[in-house]
Amino acid sequence: MTLPPERVLVSSYTDRFGREIVLYEDTWYDHILDDHAEMADQLDELELAIAHAERITQDQSFASRQCYYRKGHLPWPYDRDYLKVVVELEDSSFGRPLRGVVVTAYPVEAIPRRETRIW
Amino acid sequence: MVMQQERKMLERAVAVVNDHPRDITFSYDRDSDTMMVHFFGTPRPAVSISIDDPDDALYVRLDRAADEVVGLQIEGFLTRFIFRHPDWADPLSTARLRGITREDAVAAAAQARHQRHQVAAVTDLLERLIA
């Protein structure tokens, strides 16, 4: 995934595999908060879902994406749901460590059955 | 085939759409390739409930506080979904867009329709030959 140089970083996280996962401002404000109002004030939870994911799966639609899940840490009435964070993994060619970019995040009731477990 | 709980959720969605046909809005985000359908015009806080489907990544959006179905979420919209459901090209002409121009969105929709027709022509020929 090629990123335009003008993208502004919100934060950078490290997942269970030691991979750097970054979140950009336009993703957080223009997509996640715009379309998923329930994610307001949940930036810390997004970080925890990446750093301490209870499950990591292969995305159903994109081979280059993985999904991070953490359950039971969102405020009511979503306190029994999972937070799902979808990450696009960049090409690890040229000896660079694999890196990921958050593309979306939202609560889900359950992990979709057709996503293959990675961790 | 969807399970009983999913079927009920879909039936609730149909009822909401029938009750508020003029309130539906769409928003599309290119980076995530997500089409959001908002049944009440503006996005409402909700949980996404997966609809088990072998081909499409679909979710019904449920506002838990109000216990109300408030929308749909379609993942892989331009990459996969629109090729199987070319009628869904139309919302791209009015959807709120992020990361893609209106011109590019409409062009992608037209390409999906075109490809669908080509695939249909090929399969039609093959089925005639088989028959």
mmCIF file of C-alpha atoms in Angstrom:
data_model
loop_
_atom_site.group_PDB
_atom_site.id
_atom_site.type_symbol
_atom_site.label_atom_id
_atom_site.label_comp_id
_atom_site.label_asym_id
_atom_site.label_seq_id
_atom_site.Cartn_x
_atom_site.Cartn_y
_atom_site.Cartn_z
ATOM 1 C CA MET A 1 0.000 0.000 0.000
ATOM 2 C CA THR A 2 1.570 3.267 -1.125
ATOM 3 C CA LEU A 3 0.908 6.143 1.225
ATOM 4 C CA PRO A 4 0.836 9.750 0.154
ATOM 5 C CA PRO A 5 3.539 11.679 2.034
ATOM 6 C CA GLU A 6 1.109 14.236 3.439
ATOM 7 C CA ARG A 7 -0.678 11.733 5.698
ATOM 8 C CA VAL A 8 -0.426 12.672 9.364
ATOM 9 C CA LEU A 9 0.220 9.976 11.956
ATOM 10 C CA VAL A 10 -2.092 9.664 14.968
ATOM 11 C CA SER A 11 -0.112 6.947 16.634
ATOM 12 C CA SER A 12 2.054 3.893 16.122
ATOM 13 C CA TYR A 13 1.555 0.541 17.881
ATOM 14 C CA THR A 14 3.330 -2.803 18.121
ATOM 15 C CA ASP A 15 1.339 -6.000 17.701
ATOM 16 C CA ARG A 16 1.940 -9.481 19.182
ATOM 17 C CA PHE A 17 4.238 -10.364 16.297
ATOM 18 C CA GLY A 18 6.419 -7.277 16.827
ATOM 19 C CA ARG A 19 5.039 -5.574 13.727
ATOM 20 C CA GLU A 20 4.614 -1.814 13.668
ATOM 21 C CA ILE A 21 0.979 -0.837 13.043
ATOM 22 C CA VAL A 22 0.237 2.812 12.288
ATOM 23 C CA LEU A 23 -2.976 4.840 12.362
ATOM 24 C CA TYR A 24 -3.334 7.941 10.210
ATOM 25 C CA GLU A 25 -5.424 11.016 10.982
ATOM 26 C CA ASP A 26 -7.564 10.809 7.862
ATOM 27 C CA THR A 27 -8.502 7.200 8.667
ATOM 28 C CA TRP A 28 -9.351 8.012 12.272
ATOM 29 C CA TYR A 29 -11.303 11.248 11.736
ATOM 30 C CA ASP A 30 -12.671 10.938 8.201
ATOM 31 C CA HIS A 31 -13.640 7.278 8.161
ATOM 32 C CA ILE A 32 -13.729 5.645 11.606
ATOM 33 C CA LEU A 33 -15.262 8.498 13.612
ATOM 34 C CA ASP A 34 -17.438 9.634 10.712
ATOM 35 C CA ASP A 35 -19.043 6.275 9.978
ATOM 36 C CA HIS A 36 -18.706 4.614 13.390
ATOM 37 C CA ALA A 37 -19.900 7.120 15.966
ATOM 38 C CA GLU A 38 -19.615 4.432 18.655
ATOM 39 C CA MET A 39 -15.821 4.672 18.311
ATOM 40 C CA ALA A 40 -15.694 8.186 19.800
ATOM 41 C CA ASP A 41 -13.145 8.285 22.664
ATOM 42 C CA GLN A 42 -12.056 4.698 21.919
ATOM 43 C CA LEU A 43 -8.559 5.448 20.640
ATOM 44 C CA ASP A 44 -6.994 3.766 23.683
ATOM 45 C CA GLU A 45 -9.095 0.666 23.076
ATOM 46 C CA LEU A 46 -7.953 0.578 19.472
ATOM 47 C CA GLU A 47 -4.351 0.504 20.671
ATOM 48 C CA LEU A 48 -5.113 -2.295 23.150
ATOM 49 C CA ALA A 49 -6.893 -4.313 20.471
ATOM 50 C CA ILE A 50 -3.717 -4.226 18.388
ATOM 51 C CA ALA A 51 -1.170 -4.675 21.175
ATOM 52 C CA HIS A 52 -3.151 -7.270 23.142
ATOM 53 C CA ALA A 53 -5.375 -8.861 20.525
ATOM 54 C CA GLU A 54 -7.235 -11.937 21.744
ATOM 55 C CA ARG A 55 -7.600 -13.157 18.167
ATOM 56 C CA ILE A 56 -6.009 -12.265 14.849
ATOM 57 C CA THR A 57 -7.671 -13.504 11.653
ATOM 58 C CA GLN A 58 -7.260 -13.370 7.896
ATOM 59 C CA ASP A 59 -9.682 -10.854 6.380
ATOM 60 C CA GLN A 60 -12.468 -12.386 4.253
ATOM 61 C CA SER A 61 -12.220 -9.896 1.381
ATOM 62 C CA PHE A 62 -8.526 -8.978 1.164
ATOM 63 C CA ALA A 63 -5.490 -11.298 1.278
ATOM 64 C CA SER A 64 -3.311 -8.371 2.403
ATOM 65 C CA ARG A 65 -5.443 -7.583 5.459
ATOM 66 C CA GLN A 66 -5.633 -9.047 8.941
ATOM 67 C CA CYS A 67 -8.228 -8.421 11.636
ATOM 68 C CA TYR A 68 -7.447 -7.843 15.323
ATOM 69 C CA TYR A 69 -10.078 -8.613 17.972
ATOM 70 C CA ARG A 70 -10.429 -7.805 21.663
ATOM 71 C CA LYS A 71 -13.632 -8.435 23.608
ATOM 72 C CA GLY A 72 -15.400 -6.771 26.495
ATOM 73 C CA HIS A 73 -13.586 -3.472 26.845
ATOM 74 C CA LEU A 74 -15.898 -1.035 25.078
ATOM 75 C CA PRO A 75 -18.335 1.060 27.133
ATOM 76 C CA TRP A 76 -22.020 0.149 27.493
ATOM 77 C CA PRO A 77 -23.987 -0.873 25.474
ATOM 78 C CA TYR A 78 -21.134 -2.444 23.507
ATOM 79 C CA ASP A 79 -19.348 -3.889 26.550
ATOM 80 C CA ARG A 80 -19.995 -7.506 25.491
ATOM 81 C CA ASP A 81 -18.867 -6.971 21.914
ATOM 82 C CA TYR A 82 -15.489 -7.322 20.238
ATOM 83 C CA LEU A 83 -13.574 -4.357 18.948
ATOM 84 C CA LYS A 84 -12.389 -5.277 15.450
ATOM 85 C CA VAL A 85 -9.435 -3.450 13.899
ATOM 86 C CA VAL A 86 -8.648 -4.144 10.241
ATOM 87 C CA VAL A 87 -5.006 -3.697 9.234
ATOM 88 C CA GLU A 88 -3.521 -3.579 5.743
ATOM 89 C CA LEU A 89 -0.075 -5.201 5.747
ATOM 90 C CA GLU A 90 2.554 -3.603 3.572
ATOM 91 C CA ASP A 91 4.901 -5.522 1.325
ATOM 92 C CA SER A 92 7.925 -6.676 3.304
ATOM 93 C CA SER A 93 10.262 -6.726 0.313
ATOM 94 C CA PHE A 94 13.784 -5.242 0.366
ATOM 95 C CA GLY A 95 14.430 -6.676 3.815
ATOM 96 C CA ARG A 96 12.173 -4.195 5.591
ATOM 97 C CA PRO A 97 10.165 -5.469 8.561
ATOM 98 C CA LEU A 98 6.498 -6.064 7.858
ATOM 99 C CA ARG A 99 4.416 -3.004 8.746
ATOM 100 C CA GLY A 100 0.683 -2.437 8.868
ATOM 101 C CA VAL A 101 -1.755 0.423 8.422
ATOM 102 C CA VAL A 102 -5.132 0.590 10.180
ATOM 103 C CA VAL A 103 -7.888 0.904 7.566
ATOM 104 C CA THR A 104 -10.964 0.673 9.791
ATOM 105 C CA ALA A 105 -12.218 -0.231 13.282
ATOM 106 C CA TYR A 106 -15.664 -0.961 14.700
ATOM 107 C CA PRO A 107 -17.422 -3.175 17.252
ATOM 108 C CA VAL A 108 -18.728 -6.564 16.161
ATOM 109 C CA GLU A 109 -20.997 -8.969 18.003
ATOM 110 C CA ALA A 110 -18.940 -12.007 16.999
ATOM 111 C CA ILE A 111 -15.954 -12.965 14.888
ATOM 112 C CA PRO A 112 -17.179 -13.862 11.378
ATOM 113 C CA ARG A 113 -17.071 -17.638 10.893
ATOM 114 C CA ARG A 114 -15.371 -17.384 7.515
ATOM 115 C CA GLU A 115 -12.295 -15.551 8.801
ATOM 116 C CA THR A 116 -9.347 -17.924 9.272
ATOM 117 C CA ARG A 117 -7.587 -17.795 12.617
ATOM 118 C CA ILE A 118 -3.942 -16.672 12.545
ATOM 119 C CA TRP A 119 -3.362 -16.221 16.275
ATOM 120 C CA MET B 1 -28.213 -19.968 4.030
ATOM 121 C CA VAL B 2 -28.368 -17.472 6.884
ATOM 122 C CA MET B 3 -29.086 -18.638 10.408
ATOM 123 C CA GLN B 4 -32.254 -17.854 12.319
ATOM 124 C CA GLN B 5 -30.805 -14.937 14.297
ATOM 125 C CA GLU B 6 -29.356 -13.413 11.141
ATOM 126 C CA ARG B 7 -32.644 -13.855 9.316
ATOM 127 C CA LYS B 8 -34.475 -11.977 12.070
ATOM 128 C CA MET B 9 -31.941 -9.168 11.873
ATOM 129 C CA LEU B 10 -32.388 -8.940 8.096
ATOM 130 C CA GLU B 11 -36.184 -8.917 8.476
ATOM 131 C CA ARG B 12 -35.887 -6.050 10.945
ATOM 132 C CA ALA B 13 -33.685 -4.205 8.442
ATOM 133 C CA VAL B 14 -36.282 -4.663 5.699
ATOM 134 C CA ALA B 15 -38.993 -3.298 8.005
ATOM 135 C CA VAL B 16 -36.936 -0.188 8.817
ATOM 136 C CA VAL B 17 -36.148 0.467 5.153
ATOM 137 C CA ASN B 18 -39.828 0.100 4.240
ATOM 138 C CA ASP B 19 -40.806 2.504 7.017
ATOM 139 C CA HIS B 20 -38.146 5.122 6.150
ATOM 140 C CA PRO B 21 -37.474 4.761 2.411
ATOM 141 C CA ARG B 22 -36.527 8.407 1.935
ATOM 142 C CA ASP B 23 -34.062 8.594 4.802
ATOM 143 C CA ILE B 24 -31.437 6.206 3.397
ATOM 144 C CA THR B 25 -28.000 7.649 2.701
ATOM 145 C CA PHE B 26 -24.751 6.023 1.583
ATOM 146 C CA SER B 27 -21.097 6.675 2.302
ATOM 147 C CA TYR B 28 -18.143 4.978 0.674
ATOM 148 C CA ASP B 29 -14.524 4.910 1.920
ATOM 149 C CA ARG B 30 -11.933 3.868 -0.673
ATOM 150 C CA ASP B 31 -9.100 2.946 1.717
ATOM 151 C CA SER B 32 -11.152 0.390 3.608
ATOM 152 C CA ASP B 33 -13.352 -0.313 0.530
ATOM 153 C CA THR B 34 -16.434 -0.061 2.744
ATOM 154 C CA MET B 35 -19.929 1.001 1.711
ATOM 155 C CA MET B 36 -22.040 2.132 4.659
ATOM 156 C CA VAL B 37 -25.822 2.342 4.323
ATOM 157 C CA HIS B 38 -27.403 4.636 6.900
ATOM 158 C CA PHE B 39 -31.126 3.943 7.279
ATOM 159 C CA PHE B 40 -31.779 7.167 9.213
ATOM 160 C CA GLY B 41 -29.723 9.580 7.136
ATOM 161 C CA THR B 42 -26.820 10.148 9.477
ATOM 162 C CA PRO B 43 -24.571 7.479 11.010
ATOM 163 C CA ARG B 44 -25.674 6.233 14.435
ATOM 164 C CA PRO B 45 -23.622 4.407 17.062
ATOM 165 C CA ALA B 46 -24.058 0.680 16.479
ATOM 166 C CA VAL B 47 -22.504 -2.758 16.609
ATOM 167 C CA SER B 48 -21.880 -4.628 13.364
ATOM 168 C CA ILE B 49 -23.495 -8.066 13.225
ATOM 169 C CA SER B 50 -21.987 -10.361 10.608
ATOM 170 C CA ILE B 51 -24.263 -12.044 8.070
ATOM 171 C CA ASP B 52 -22.702 -15.368 7.168
ATOM 172 C CA ASP B 53 -22.254 -15.405 3.400
ATOM 173 C CA PRO B 54 -19.680 -17.368 1.365
ATOM 174 C CA ASP B 55 -19.143 -14.534 -1.104
ATOM 175 C CA ASP B 56 -19.788 -11.226 0.613
ATOM 176 C CA ALA B 57 -18.652 -9.604 3.845
ATOM 177 C CA LEU B 58 -21.902 -8.081 5.069
ATOM 178 C CA TYR B 59 -22.976 -6.686 8.427
ATOM 179 C CA VAL B 60 -26.241 -5.387 9.810
ATOM 180 C CA ARG B 61 -25.741 -2.384 12.108
ATOM 181 C CA LEU B 62 -27.675 -2.542 15.380
ATOM 182 C CA ASP B 63 -28.008 0.424 17.738
ATOM 183 C CA ARG B 64 -27.955 -1.468 21.030
ATOM 184 C CA ALA B 65 -29.104 1.489 23.131
ATOM 185 C CA ALA B 66 -32.289 1.873 21.070
ATOM 186 C CA ASP B 67 -32.433 -1.794 19.996
ATOM 187 C CA GLU B 68 -32.924 -0.571 16.452
ATOM 188 C CA VAL B 69 -31.411 -1.705 13.140
ATOM 189 C CA VAL B 70 -29.818 1.440 11.719
ATOM 190 C CA GLY B 71 -27.869 0.373 8.655
ATOM 191 C CA LEU B 72 -25.743 -2.003 6.623
ATOM 192 C CA GLN B 73 -21.995 -2.329 6.192
ATOM 193 C CA ILE B 74 -20.528 -3.901 3.053
ATOM 194 C CA GLU B 75 -16.805 -4.712 2.997
ATOM 195 C CA GLY B 76 -14.825 -5.251 -0.206
ATOM 196 C CA PHE B 77 -17.386 -3.135 -2.040
ATOM 197 C CA LEU B 78 -15.486 -2.175 -5.213
ATOM 198 C CA THR B 79 -13.094 -5.109 -5.061
ATOM 199 C CA ARG B 80 -15.664 -7.895 -4.891
ATOM 200 C CA PHE B 81 -19.232 -7.002 -3.982
ATOM 201 C CA ILE B 82 -20.169 -4.800 -6.921
ATOM 202 C CA PHE B 83 -19.199 -7.435 -9.485
ATOM 203 C CA ARG B 84 -21.840 -9.797 -8.111
ATOM 204 C CA HIS B 85 -24.374 -7.045 -7.452
ATOM 205 C CA PRO B 86 -24.045 -4.520 -10.298
ATOM 206 C CA ASP B 87 -27.276 -2.769 -9.252
ATOM 207 C CA TRP B 88 -25.292 -1.480 -6.307
ATOM 208 C CA ALA B 89 -23.338 0.740 -8.689
ATOM 209 C CA ASP B 90 -26.110 3.326 -8.439
ATOM 210 C CA PRO B 91 -25.433 4.393 -4.830
ATOM 211 C CA LEU B 92 -21.918 5.415 -5.883
ATOM 212 C CA SER B 93 -23.402 8.300 -7.866
ATOM 213 C CA THR B 94 -24.902 9.835 -4.726
ATOM 214 C CA ALA B 95 -22.859 8.406 -1.829
ATOM 215 C CA ARG B 96 -20.653 10.588 0.311
ATOM 216 C CA LEU B 97 -17.175 9.638 -0.944
ATOM 217 C CA ARG B 98 -13.798 9.523 0.761
ATOM 218 C CA GLY B 99 -10.514 8.747 -1.011
ATOM 219 C CA ILE B 100 -12.072 8.556 -4.484
ATOM 220 C CA THR B 101 -13.518 11.133 -6.861
ATOM 221 C CA ARG B 102 -17.106 10.930 -8.083
ATOM 222 C CA GLU B 103 -15.789 10.449 -11.599
ATOM 223 C CA ASP B 104 -13.602 7.487 -10.586
ATOM 224 C CA ALA B 105 -16.393 5.945 -8.515
ATOM 225 C CA VAL B 106 -18.879 6.130 -11.376
ATOM 226 C CA ALA B 107 -16.248 4.758 -13.786
ATOM 227 C CA ALA B 108 -15.555 1.815 -11.465
ATOM 228 C CA ALA B 109 -19.279 1.111 -11.259
ATOM 229 C CA ALA B 110 -19.619 1.198 -15.047
ATOM 230 C CA GLN B 111 -16.679 -1.175 -15.384
ATOM 231 C CA ALA B 112 -18.322 -3.585 -12.940
ATOM 232 C CA ARG B 113 -21.544 -3.556 -14.981
ATOM 233 C CA HIS B 114 -19.585 -4.064 -18.194
ATOM 234 C CA GLN B 115 -17.559 -6.961 -16.779
ATOM 235 C CA ARG B 116 -20.713 -8.549 -15.436
ATOM 236 C CA HIS B 117 -22.242 -8.524 -18.931
ATOM 237 C CA GLN B 118 -19.078 -10.027 -20.414
ATOM 238 C CA VAL B 119 -18.985 -12.811 -17.840
ATOM 239 C CA ALA B 120 -22.681 -13.492 -18.436
ATOM 240 C CA ALA B 121 -22.044 -13.763 -22.195
ATOM 241 C CA VAL B 122 -19.210 -16.258 -21.666
ATOM 242 C CA THR B 123 -21.147 -18.434 -19.213
ATOM 243 C CA ASP B 124 -24.221 -18.294 -21.458
ATOM 244 C CA LEU B 125 -22.157 -19.581 -24.384
ATOM 245 C CA LEU B 126 -20.599 -22.342 -22.291
ATOM 246 C CA GLU B 127 -23.967 -23.454 -20.922
ATOM 247 C CA ARG B 128 -25.409 -23.611 -24.446
ATOM 248 C CA LEU B 129 -22.495 -25.749 -25.558
ATOM 249 C CA ILE B 130 -22.958 -28.059 -22.588
ATOM 250 C CA ALA B 131 -26.695 -28.386 -23.316
#
